[in-house]
Short mmCIF file of C-alpha atoms in Angstrom, two decimals:
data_model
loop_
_atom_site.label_atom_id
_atom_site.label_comp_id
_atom_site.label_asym_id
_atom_site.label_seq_id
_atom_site.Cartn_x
_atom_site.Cartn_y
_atom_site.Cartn_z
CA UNK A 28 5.25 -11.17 -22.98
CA UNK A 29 8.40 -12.68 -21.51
CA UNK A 30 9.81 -8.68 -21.48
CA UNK A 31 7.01 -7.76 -20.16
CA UNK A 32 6.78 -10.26 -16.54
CA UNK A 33 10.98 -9.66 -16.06
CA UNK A 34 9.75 -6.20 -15.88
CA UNK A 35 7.05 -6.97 -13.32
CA UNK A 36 9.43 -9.38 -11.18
CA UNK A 37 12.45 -6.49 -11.34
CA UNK A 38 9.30 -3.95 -9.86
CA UNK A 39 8.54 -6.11 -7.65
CA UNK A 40 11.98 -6.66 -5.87
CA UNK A 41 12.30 -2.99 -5.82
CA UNK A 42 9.11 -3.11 -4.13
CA UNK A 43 9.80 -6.10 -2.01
CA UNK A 44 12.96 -4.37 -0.49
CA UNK A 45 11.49 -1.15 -0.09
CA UNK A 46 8.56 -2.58 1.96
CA UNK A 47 11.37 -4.49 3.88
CA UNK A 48 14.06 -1.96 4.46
CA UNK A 49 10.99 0.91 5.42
CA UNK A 50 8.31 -1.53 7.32
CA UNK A 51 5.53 -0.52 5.18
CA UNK A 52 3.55 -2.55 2.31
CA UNK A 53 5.54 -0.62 -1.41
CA UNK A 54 2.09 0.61 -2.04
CA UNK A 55 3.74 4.02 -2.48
CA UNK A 56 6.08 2.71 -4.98
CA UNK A 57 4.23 0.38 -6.61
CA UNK A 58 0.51 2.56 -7.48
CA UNK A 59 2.97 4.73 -9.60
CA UNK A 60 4.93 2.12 -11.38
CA UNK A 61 1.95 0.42 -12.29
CA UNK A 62 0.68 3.45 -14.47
CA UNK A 63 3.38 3.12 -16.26
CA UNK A 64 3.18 -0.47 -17.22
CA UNK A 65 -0.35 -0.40 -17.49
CA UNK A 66 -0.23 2.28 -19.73
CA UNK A 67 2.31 1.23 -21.79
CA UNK A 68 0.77 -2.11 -22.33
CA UNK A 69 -2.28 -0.16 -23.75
CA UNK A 70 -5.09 -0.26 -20.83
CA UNK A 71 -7.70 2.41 -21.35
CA UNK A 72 -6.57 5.36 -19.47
CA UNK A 73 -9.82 5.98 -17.39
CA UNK A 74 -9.06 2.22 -15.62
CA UNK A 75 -5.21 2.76 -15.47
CA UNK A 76 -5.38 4.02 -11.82
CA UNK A 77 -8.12 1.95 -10.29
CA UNK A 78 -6.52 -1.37 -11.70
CA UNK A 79 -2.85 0.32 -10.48
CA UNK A 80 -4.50 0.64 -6.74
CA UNK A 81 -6.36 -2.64 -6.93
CA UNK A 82 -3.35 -5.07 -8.28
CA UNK A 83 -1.15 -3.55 -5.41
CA UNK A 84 -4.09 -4.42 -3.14
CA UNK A 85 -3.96 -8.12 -4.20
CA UNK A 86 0.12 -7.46 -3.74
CA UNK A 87 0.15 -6.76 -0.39
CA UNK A 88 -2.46 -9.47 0.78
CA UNK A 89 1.28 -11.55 0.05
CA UNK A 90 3.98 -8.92 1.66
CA UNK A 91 1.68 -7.94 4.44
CA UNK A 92 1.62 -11.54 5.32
CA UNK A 93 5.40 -11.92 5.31
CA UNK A 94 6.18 -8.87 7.34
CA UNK A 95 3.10 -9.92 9.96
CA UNK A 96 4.36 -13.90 10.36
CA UNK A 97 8.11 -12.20 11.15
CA UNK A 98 6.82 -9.90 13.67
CA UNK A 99 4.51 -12.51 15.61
CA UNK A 100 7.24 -14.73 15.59
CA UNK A 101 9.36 -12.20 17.70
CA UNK A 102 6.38 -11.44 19.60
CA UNK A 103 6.04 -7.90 18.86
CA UNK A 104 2.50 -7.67 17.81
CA UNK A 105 0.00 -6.32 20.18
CA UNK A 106 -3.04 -8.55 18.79
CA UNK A 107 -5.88 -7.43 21.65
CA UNK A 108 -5.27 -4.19 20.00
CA UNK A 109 -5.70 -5.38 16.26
CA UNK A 110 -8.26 -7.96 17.11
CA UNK A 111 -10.90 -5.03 17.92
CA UNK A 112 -9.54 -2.54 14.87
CA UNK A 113 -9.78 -5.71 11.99
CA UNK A 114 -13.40 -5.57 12.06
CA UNK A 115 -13.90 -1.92 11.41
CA UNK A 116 -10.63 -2.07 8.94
CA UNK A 117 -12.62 -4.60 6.87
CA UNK A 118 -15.36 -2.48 7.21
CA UNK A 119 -14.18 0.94 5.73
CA UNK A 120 -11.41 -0.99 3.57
CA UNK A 121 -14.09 -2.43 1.56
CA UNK A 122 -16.50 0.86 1.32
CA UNK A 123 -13.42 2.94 0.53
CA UNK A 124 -12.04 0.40 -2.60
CA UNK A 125 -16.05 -0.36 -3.33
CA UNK A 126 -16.51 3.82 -3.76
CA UNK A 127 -13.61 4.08 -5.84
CA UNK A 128 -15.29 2.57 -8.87
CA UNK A 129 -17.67 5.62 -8.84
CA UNK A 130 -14.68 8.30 -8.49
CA UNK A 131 -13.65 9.62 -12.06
CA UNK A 132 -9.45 8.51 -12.44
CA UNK A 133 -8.25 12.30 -12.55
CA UNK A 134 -9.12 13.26 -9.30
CA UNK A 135 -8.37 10.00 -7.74
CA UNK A 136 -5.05 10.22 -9.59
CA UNK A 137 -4.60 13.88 -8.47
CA UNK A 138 -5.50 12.49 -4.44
CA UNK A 139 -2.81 9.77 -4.63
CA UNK A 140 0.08 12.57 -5.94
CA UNK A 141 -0.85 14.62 -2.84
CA UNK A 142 -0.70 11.53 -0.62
CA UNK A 143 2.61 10.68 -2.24
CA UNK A 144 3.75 14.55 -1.46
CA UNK A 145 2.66 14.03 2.04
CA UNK A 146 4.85 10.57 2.34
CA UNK A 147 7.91 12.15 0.68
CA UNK A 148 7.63 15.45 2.88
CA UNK A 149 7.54 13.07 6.08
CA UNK A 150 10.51 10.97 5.34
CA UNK A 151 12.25 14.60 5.60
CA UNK A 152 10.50 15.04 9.09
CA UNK A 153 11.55 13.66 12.36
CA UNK A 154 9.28 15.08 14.68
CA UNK A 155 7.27 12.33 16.47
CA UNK A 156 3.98 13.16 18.07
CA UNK A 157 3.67 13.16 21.75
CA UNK A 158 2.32 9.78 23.21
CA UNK A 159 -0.23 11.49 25.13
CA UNK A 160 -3.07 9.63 25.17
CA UNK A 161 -4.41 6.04 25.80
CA UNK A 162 -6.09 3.98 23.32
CA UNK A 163 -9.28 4.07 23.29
CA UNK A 164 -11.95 1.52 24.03
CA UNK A 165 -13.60 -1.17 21.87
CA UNK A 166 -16.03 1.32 19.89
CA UNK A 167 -12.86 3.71 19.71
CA UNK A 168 -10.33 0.51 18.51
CA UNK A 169 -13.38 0.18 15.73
CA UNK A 170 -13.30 3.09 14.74
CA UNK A 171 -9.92 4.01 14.53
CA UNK A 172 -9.82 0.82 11.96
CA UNK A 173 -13.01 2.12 9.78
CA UNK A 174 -10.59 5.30 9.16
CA UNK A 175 -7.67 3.71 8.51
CA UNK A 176 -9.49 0.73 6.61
CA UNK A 177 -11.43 3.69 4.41
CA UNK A 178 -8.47 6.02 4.15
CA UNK A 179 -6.61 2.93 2.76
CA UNK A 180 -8.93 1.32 0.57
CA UNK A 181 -9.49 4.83 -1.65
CA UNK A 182 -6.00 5.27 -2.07
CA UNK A 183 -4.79 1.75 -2.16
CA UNK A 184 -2.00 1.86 0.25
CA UNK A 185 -1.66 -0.80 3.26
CA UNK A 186 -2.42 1.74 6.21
CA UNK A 187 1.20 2.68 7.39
CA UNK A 188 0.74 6.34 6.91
CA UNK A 189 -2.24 6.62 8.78
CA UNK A 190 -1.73 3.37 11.64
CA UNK A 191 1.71 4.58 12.94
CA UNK A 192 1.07 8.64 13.68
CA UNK A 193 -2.60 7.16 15.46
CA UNK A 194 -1.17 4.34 17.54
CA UNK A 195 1.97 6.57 18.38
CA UNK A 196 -0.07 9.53 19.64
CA UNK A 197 -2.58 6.66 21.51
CA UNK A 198 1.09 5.73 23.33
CA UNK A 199 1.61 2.68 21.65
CA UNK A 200 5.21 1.53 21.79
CA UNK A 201 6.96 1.75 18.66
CA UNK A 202 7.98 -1.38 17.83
CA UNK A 203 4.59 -2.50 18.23
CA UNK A 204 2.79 0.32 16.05
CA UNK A 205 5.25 -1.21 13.15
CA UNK A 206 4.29 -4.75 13.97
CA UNK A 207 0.37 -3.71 13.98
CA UNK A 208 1.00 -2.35 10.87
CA UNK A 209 2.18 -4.80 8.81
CA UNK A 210 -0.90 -7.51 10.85
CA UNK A 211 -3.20 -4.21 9.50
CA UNK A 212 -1.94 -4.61 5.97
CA UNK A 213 -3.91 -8.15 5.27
CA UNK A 214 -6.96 -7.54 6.46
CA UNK A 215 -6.80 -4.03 4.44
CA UNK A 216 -5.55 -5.90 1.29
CA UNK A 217 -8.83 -9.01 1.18
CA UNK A 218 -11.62 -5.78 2.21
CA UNK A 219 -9.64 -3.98 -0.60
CA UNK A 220 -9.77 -6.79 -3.39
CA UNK A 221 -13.06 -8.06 -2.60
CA UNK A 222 -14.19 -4.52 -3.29
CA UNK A 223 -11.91 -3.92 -6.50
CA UNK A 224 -13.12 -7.38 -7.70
CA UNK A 225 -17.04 -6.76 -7.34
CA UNK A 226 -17.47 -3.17 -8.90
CA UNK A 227 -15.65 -4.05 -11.80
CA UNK A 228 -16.53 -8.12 -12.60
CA UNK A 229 -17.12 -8.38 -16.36
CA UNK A 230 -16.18 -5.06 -16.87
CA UNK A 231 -16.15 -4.36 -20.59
CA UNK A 232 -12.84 -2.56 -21.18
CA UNK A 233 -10.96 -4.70 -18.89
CA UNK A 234 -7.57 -6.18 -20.35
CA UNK A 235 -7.58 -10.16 -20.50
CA UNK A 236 -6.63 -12.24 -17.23
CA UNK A 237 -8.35 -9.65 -15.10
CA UNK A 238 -10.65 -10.34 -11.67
CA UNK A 239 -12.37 -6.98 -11.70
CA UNK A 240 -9.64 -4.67 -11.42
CA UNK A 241 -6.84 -6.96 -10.13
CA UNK A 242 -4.53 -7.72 -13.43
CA UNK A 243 -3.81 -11.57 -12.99
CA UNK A 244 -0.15 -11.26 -15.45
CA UNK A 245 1.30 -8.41 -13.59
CA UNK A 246 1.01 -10.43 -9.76
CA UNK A 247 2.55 -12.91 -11.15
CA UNK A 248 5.78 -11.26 -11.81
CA UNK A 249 5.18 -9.20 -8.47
CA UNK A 250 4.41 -11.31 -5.81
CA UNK A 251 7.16 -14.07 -5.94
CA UNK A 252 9.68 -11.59 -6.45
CA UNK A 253 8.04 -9.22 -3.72
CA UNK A 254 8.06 -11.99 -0.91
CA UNK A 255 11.76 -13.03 -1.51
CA UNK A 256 12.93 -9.25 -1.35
CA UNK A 257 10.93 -8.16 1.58
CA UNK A 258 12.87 -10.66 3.89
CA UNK A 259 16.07 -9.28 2.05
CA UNK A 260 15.34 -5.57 2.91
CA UNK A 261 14.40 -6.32 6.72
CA UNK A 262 18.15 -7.67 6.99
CA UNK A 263 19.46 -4.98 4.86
CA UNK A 264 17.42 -2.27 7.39
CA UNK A 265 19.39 -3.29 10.36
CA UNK A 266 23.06 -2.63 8.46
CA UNK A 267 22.58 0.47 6.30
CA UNK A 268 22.39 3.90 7.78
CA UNK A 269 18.11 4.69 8.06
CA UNK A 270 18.87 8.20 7.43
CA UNK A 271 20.22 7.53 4.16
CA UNK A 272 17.75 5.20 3.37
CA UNK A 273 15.21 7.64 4.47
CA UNK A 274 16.49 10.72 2.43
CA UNK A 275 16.63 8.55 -0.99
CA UNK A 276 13.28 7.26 -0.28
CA UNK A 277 11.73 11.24 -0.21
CA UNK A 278 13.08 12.06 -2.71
CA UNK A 279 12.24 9.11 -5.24
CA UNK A 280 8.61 9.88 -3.71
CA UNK A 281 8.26 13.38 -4.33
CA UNK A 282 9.72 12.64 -7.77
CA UNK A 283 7.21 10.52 -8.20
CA UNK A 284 3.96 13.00 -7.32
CA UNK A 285 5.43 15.85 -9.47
CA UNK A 286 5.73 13.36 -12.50
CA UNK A 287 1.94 11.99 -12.04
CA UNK A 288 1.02 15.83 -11.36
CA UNK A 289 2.77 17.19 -14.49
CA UNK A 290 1.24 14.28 -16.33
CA UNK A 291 -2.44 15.71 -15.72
CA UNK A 292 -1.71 19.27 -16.46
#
């Protein structure tokens, strides 16, 4: 048991700095590592991926909080524009982690290697979309969060990959489309575990110390250990070179899909 949580708290510094050093929630890194563990501590294999995206859920209600506190305190988050997208994130966050308990793990496994593809492939990219438009208005805002918030809660990831290319392209400064994303990341993360909790509540083949599919023992190796490293990597981020940080990152993603790909077939 003891091996077990040092694993968990060493995953979830690794996680912690990521999230910190690449201003997004570790969902990326985490979903995958969490198969592993989960597996390896004997959780049937058809619940593996939904209690993998759900724990990291419950995960970044904690980092998303961290990185959100640091960027209101430098006053870099545009909250009239996340006040109007929260209530249609909540909205499709919690349809998108509600539907998920319906989805059979394979192809829901199979979606999240693709979207880790995608992620690796863009930290290779540089090309920033043209801020050409304007965001839209209130109806737009809320819907532009039901997309994100669905998009998000399916593959349990905190939104990054989908808020910064919209806001960018809506001409959002950048420093505020980071900030927004990290405030996103909390109200994705309680939609998301609500949802992950309800479908699954006295599931039958659930391990002990589970709410649904959130695995109780494996947060509480993560999230200390995630909260203390995420303020590490944010320092770290303004001294190391981001296009070495950004190269590594790719690669250790598209690493990452082939191996849950290959794992399938």
């Amino acid at each position: 048991m003891l091996t077990t949580f040092a694993i968990y708290c060493l995953f979830g510094a690794l996680v912690g700095l990521w999230a910190g050093l690449m201003g997004a929630g570790g969902a990326v890194l985490l979903v995958p590592i969490l198969h592993f563990t989960l597996a390896r501590q004997g959780v049937d294999p058809s619940l593996v991926h939904h209690m993998a995206i759900a724990t990291t859920m419950a995960n970044i209600l904690f980092t998303s909080s961290v990185a959100a506190y640091t960027h209101h305190r430098r006053g870099a988050v545009p909250w009239k524009t996340v006040a109007w997208m929260i209530p249609g994130i909540l909205a499709g966050s919690f349809a998108g982690s509600y539907c998920t308990a319906y989805i059979p793990a394979r192809p829901l496994t199979l979606g999240f290697a693709f979207f880790l593809l995608y992620a690796g492939a863009q930290t290779f990219v540089s090309v920033k979309p043209k801020a050409s438009r304007h965001m839209p208005g209130k109806g737009g805002q809320f819907l532009l969060g039901a997309f994100i918030g669905a998009f998000s809660g399916l593959l349990g990831v905190g939104g990054a990959a989908v808020t910064i290319p919209i806001l960018l392209v809506c001409g959002v400064p950048l420093l505020s489309v980071v900030a927004a994303s990290g405030a996103f990341g909390f109200p994705i993360a309680v939609a998301g575990c609500t949802g992950y909790m309800l479908t699954a509540w006295n599931h039958p083949g659930l391990p002990p110390y589970s709410l649904g599919f959130v695995y109780l023992p494996a947060l509480l190796g993560l999230v200390p250990a995630s909260m203390v490293f995420t303020s590490i990597g944010v320092r770290l981020a303004h001294t190391l070179p981001q296009n070495v940080l950004r190269t590594a990152m790719g690669i250790f993603l598209l690493c990452m899909a082939i191996r849950m790909i290959w794992k399938l077939y």
